[in-house]
Tab-separated table of C-alpha atoms in Angstrom:
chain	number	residue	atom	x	y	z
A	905	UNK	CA	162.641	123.919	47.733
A	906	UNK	CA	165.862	121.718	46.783
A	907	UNK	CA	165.600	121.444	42.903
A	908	UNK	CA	169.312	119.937	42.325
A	909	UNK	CA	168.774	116.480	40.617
A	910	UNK	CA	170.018	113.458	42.077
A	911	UNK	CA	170.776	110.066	40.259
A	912	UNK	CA	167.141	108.915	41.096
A	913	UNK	CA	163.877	110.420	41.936
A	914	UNK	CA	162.907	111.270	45.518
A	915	UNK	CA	159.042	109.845	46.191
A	916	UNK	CA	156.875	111.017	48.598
A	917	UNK	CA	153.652	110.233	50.299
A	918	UNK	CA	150.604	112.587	50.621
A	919	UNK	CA	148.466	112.671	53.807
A	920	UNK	CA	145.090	111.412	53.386
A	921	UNK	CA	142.336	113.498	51.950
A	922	UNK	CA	138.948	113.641	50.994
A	923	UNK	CA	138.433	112.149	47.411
A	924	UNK	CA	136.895	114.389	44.893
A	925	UNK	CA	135.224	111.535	42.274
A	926	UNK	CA	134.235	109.465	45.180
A	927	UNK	CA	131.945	109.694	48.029
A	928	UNK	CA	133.101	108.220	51.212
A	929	UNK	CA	136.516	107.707	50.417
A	930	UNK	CA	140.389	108.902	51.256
A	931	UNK	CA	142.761	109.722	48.616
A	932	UNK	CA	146.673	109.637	49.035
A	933	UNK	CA	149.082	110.553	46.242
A	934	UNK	CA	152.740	109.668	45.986
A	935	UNK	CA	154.562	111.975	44.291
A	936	UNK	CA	158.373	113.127	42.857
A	937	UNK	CA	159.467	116.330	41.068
A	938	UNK	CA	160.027	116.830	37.838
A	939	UNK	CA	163.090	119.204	37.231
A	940	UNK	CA	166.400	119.524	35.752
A	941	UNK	CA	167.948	117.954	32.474
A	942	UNK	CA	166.637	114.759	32.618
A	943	UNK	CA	163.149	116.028	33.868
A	944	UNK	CA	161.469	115.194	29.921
A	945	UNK	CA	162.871	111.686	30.122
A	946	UNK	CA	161.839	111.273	33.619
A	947	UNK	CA	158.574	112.691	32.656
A	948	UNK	CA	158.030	109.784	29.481
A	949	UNK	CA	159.068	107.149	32.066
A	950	UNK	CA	156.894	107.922	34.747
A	951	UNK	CA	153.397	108.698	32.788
A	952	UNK	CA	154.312	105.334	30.979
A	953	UNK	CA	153.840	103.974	34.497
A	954	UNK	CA	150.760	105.681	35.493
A	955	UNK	CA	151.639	109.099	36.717
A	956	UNK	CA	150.467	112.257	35.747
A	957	UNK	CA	152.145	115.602	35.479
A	958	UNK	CA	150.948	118.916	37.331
A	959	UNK	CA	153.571	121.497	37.210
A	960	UNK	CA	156.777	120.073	38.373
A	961	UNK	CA	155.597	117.186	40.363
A	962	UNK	CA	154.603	113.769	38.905
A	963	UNK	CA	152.159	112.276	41.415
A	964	UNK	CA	149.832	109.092	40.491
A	965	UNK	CA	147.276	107.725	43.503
A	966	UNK	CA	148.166	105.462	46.779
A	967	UNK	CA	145.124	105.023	47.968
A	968	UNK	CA	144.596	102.505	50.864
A	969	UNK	CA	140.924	100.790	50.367
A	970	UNK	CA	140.716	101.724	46.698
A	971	UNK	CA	141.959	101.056	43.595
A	972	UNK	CA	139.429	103.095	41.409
A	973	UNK	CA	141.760	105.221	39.504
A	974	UNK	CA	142.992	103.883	36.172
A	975	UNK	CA	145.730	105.262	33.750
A	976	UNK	CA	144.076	105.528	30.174
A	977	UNK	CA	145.805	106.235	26.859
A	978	UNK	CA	144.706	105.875	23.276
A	979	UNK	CA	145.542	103.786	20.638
A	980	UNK	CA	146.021	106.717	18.239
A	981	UNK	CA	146.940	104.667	14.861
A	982	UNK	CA	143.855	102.134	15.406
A	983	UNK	CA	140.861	104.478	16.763
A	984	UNK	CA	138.559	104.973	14.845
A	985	UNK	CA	135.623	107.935	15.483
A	986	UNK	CA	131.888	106.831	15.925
A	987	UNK	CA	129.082	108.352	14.612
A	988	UNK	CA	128.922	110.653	17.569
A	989	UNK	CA	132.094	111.990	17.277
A	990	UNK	CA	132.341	112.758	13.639
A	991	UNK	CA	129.027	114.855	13.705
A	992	UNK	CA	131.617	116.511	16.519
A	993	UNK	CA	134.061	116.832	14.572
A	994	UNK	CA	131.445	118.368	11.083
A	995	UNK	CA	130.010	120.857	14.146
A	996	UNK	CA	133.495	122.492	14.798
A	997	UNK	CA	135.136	122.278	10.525
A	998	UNK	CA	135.129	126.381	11.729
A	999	UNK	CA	137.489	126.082	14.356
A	1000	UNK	CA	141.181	126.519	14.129
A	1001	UNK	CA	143.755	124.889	16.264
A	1002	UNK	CA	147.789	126.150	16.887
A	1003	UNK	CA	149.966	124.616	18.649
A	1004	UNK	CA	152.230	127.802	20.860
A	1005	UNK	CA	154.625	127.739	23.902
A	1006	UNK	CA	153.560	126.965	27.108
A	1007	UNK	CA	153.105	130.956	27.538
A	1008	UNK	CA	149.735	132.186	29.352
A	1009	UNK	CA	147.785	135.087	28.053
A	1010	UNK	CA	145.118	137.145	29.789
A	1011	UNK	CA	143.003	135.776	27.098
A	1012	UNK	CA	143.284	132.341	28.152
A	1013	UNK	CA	143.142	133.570	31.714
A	1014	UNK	CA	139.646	134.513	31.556
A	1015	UNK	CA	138.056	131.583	29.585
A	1016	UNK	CA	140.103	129.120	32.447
A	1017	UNK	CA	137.818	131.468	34.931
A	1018	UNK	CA	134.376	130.943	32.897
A	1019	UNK	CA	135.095	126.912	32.978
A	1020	UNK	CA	136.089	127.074	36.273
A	1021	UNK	CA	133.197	129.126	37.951
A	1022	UNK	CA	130.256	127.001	35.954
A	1023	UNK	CA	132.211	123.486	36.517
A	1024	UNK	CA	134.307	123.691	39.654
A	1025	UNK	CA	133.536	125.976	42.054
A	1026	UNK	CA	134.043	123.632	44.726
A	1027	UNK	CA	136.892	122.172	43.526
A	1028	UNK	CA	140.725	122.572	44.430
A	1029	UNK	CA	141.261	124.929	41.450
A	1030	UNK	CA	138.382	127.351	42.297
A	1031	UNK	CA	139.916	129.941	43.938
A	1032	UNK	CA	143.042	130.112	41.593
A	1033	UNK	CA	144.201	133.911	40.324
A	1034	UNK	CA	145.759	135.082	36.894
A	1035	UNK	CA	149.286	134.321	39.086
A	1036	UNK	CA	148.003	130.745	39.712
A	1037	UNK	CA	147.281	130.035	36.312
A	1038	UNK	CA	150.616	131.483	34.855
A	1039	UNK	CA	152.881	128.967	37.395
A	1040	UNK	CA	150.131	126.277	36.272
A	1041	UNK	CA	151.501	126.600	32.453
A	1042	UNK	CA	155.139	127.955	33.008
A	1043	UNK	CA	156.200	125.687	35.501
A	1044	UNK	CA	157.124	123.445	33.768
A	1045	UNK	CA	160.609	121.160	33.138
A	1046	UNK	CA	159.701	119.171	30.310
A	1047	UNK	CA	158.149	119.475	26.760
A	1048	UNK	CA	155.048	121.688	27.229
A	1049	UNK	CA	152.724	123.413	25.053
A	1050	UNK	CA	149.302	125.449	24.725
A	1051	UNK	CA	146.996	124.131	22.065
A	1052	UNK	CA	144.641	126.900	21.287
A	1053	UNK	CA	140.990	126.172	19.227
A	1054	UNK	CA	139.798	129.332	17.992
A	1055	UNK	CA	136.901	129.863	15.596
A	1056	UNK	CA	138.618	130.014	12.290
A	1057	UNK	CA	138.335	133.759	10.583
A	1058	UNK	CA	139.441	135.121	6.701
A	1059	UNK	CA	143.099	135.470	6.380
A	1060	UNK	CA	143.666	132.368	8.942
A	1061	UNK	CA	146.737	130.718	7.867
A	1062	UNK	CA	148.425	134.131	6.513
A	1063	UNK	CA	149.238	135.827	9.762
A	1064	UNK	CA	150.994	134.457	12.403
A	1065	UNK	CA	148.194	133.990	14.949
A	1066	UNK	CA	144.546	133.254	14.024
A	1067	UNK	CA	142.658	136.017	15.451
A	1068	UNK	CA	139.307	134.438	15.895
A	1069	UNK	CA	137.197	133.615	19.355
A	1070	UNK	CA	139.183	131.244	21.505
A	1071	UNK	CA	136.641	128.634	22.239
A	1072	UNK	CA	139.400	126.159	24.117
A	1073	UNK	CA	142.636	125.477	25.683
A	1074	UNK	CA	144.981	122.250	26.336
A	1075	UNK	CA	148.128	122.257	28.226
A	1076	UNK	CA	149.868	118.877	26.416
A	1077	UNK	CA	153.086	117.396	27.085
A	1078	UNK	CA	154.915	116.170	23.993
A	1079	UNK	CA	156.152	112.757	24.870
A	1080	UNK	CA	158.108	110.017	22.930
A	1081	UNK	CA	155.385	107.664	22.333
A	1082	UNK	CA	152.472	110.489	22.011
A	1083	UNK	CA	150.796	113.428	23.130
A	1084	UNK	CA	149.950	113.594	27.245
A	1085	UNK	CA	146.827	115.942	27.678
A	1086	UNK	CA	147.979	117.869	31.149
A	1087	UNK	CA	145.299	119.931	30.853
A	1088	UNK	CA	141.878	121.092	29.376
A	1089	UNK	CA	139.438	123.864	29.307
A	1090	UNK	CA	136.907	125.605	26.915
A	1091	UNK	CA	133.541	127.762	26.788
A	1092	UNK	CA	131.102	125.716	28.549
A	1093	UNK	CA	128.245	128.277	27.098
A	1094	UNK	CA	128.784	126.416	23.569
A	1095	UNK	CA	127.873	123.086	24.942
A	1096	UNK	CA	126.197	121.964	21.406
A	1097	UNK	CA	130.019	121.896	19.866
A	1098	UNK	CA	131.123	119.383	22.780
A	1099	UNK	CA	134.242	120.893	22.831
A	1100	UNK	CA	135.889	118.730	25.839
A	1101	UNK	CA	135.619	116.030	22.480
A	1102	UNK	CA	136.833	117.627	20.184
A	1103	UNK	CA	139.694	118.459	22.024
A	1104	UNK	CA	140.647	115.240	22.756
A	1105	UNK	CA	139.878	113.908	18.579
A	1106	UNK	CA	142.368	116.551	17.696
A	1107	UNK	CA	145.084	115.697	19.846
A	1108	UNK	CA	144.630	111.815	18.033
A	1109	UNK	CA	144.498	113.347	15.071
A	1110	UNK	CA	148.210	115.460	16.278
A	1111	UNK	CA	149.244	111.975	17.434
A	1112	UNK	CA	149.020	110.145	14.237
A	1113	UNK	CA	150.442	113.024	11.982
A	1114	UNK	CA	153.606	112.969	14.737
A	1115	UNK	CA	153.475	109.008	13.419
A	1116	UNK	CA	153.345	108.267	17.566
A	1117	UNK	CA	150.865	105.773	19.323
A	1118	UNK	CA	149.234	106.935	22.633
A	1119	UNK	CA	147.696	110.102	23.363
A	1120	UNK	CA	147.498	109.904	27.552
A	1121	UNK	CA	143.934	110.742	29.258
A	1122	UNK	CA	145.231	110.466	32.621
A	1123	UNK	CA	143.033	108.602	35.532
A	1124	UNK	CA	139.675	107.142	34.716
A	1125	UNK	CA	137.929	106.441	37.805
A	1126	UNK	CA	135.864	103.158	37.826
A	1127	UNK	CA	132.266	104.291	39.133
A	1128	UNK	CA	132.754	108.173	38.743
A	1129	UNK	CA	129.957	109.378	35.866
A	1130	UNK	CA	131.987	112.633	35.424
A	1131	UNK	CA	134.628	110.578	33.785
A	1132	UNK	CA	132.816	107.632	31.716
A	1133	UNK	CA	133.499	110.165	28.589
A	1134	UNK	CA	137.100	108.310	28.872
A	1135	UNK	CA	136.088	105.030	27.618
A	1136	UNK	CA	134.162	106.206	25.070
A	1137	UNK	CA	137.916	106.797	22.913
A	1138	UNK	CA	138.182	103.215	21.542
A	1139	UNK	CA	140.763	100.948	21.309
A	1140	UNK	CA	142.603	101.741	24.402
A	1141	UNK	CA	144.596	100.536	27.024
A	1142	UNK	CA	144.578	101.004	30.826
A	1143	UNK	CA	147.608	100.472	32.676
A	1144	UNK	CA	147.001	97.123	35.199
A	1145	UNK	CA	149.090	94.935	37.240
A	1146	UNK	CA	150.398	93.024	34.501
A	1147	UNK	CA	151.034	96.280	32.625
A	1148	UNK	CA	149.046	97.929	29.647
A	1149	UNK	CA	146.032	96.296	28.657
A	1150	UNK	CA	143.298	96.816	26.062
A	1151	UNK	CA	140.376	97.257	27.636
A	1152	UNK	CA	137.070	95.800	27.155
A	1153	UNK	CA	134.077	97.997	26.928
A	1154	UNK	CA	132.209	94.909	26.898
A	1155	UNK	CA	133.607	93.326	29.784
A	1156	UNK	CA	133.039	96.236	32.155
A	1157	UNK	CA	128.597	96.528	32.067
């Protein structure tokens, strides 16, 4: 593959494929890659327009008949939690989160298997190997890290590593205006702790301390249940024709 960067990105256009969130229709993808010194900027530039990051390439949908797919990001200084979502956050006051390099572990390895075998096991990542899931954190030209949630143990806070049960994993990108969340995964066996939440309230929470304003949620897709837990993150703003929009909870039943 030809890496060497050239004064603007390349794009490229996917065949079509089966869609994944909805029945009966054909996905296409256009996509660029993400490398060399102006990769991070590139990076900011294009998730502020709606793509999302996987590895080196940058890729956001071109779909033909559908427009489903919908950039989301949070307005980190003005959300507020519901009720729901601070008895989340009282359920997991035990567990621990640290911020690393984007550096895989065997660890992490084997809790991205459990979430994978009990939630996707037909999906594209099924079949990926320890290999896979290294190049899936490493590969990476841009601001990366591994956000580890670990049930919190004595002595936490006076070693270097918290040595408690890792419960979840995100693969973020640190971006100029907030936190991008590449990537998620945790224990779906503790299902009471809604995790996938929590996850997501702590990288607002990361987002306002960094004094920054979005933290990105990539794609909501309209009429998909697996991802109404999107709009649930309130105030936020999905990327439309005329640019970045609040959206209307309201407006949408």
């Amino acid at each position: 593959m030809n890496t060497q960067t050239t004064p603007s990105p390349q794009f490229y256009l996917t065949a079509p494929a089966t869609c994944p969130y909805l029945p009966g229709q054909m996905e296409r993808k256009v996509f660029t890659h993400l490398v060399g010194p102006r990769a991070a900027e590139m990076n900011d530039l294009l998730t502020q327009g709606g793509f999302r990051r996987s590895q080196n390439i940058a890729y956001r949908p071109a779909c033909e008949t559908c427009r489903a797919c919908v950039s989301v990001r949070i307005l980190a200084e003005d959300f507020q939690p519901t009720r729901t979502m601070r008895r989340i956050l009282s359920t997991n006051s035990d567990v621990i989160s640290t911020i690393y390099p984007a550096q895989p572990s065997t660890e992490q390895f084997s809790l991205f298997r459990h979430y994978l075998d009990d939630r996707h096991q037909q999906g594209g990542m099924s079949d990926m190997s320890a290999l896979d899931y290294a190049i899936m954190v490493e590969d990476t030209h841009v601001n990366t890290r591994l956000i580890e949630y670990r049930l919190r143990q004595p002595g936490d806070g006076i070693g270097e590593r918290p040595q408690g049960e890792l419960l979840a994993v995100a693969l973020t990108d640190l971006m100029s205006d907030g936190l991008s969340m590449v990537y998620s995964f945790f224990n779906t066996d503790l299902a009471k702790r809604s995790l996938g939440t929590f996850m997501i309230l702590d990288h607002v929470r990361r987002t306002r301390a960094l004094g920054l304003p979005h933290v990105y949620l990539g794609y909501w897709v309209h009429g998909s249940p697996k991802m109404n837990y999107k709009t649930r993150f309130q105030p936020q703003e999905h990327l439309t024709a005329r640019g970045w929009e609040r959206f209307n909870p309201a407006a949408d039943e």
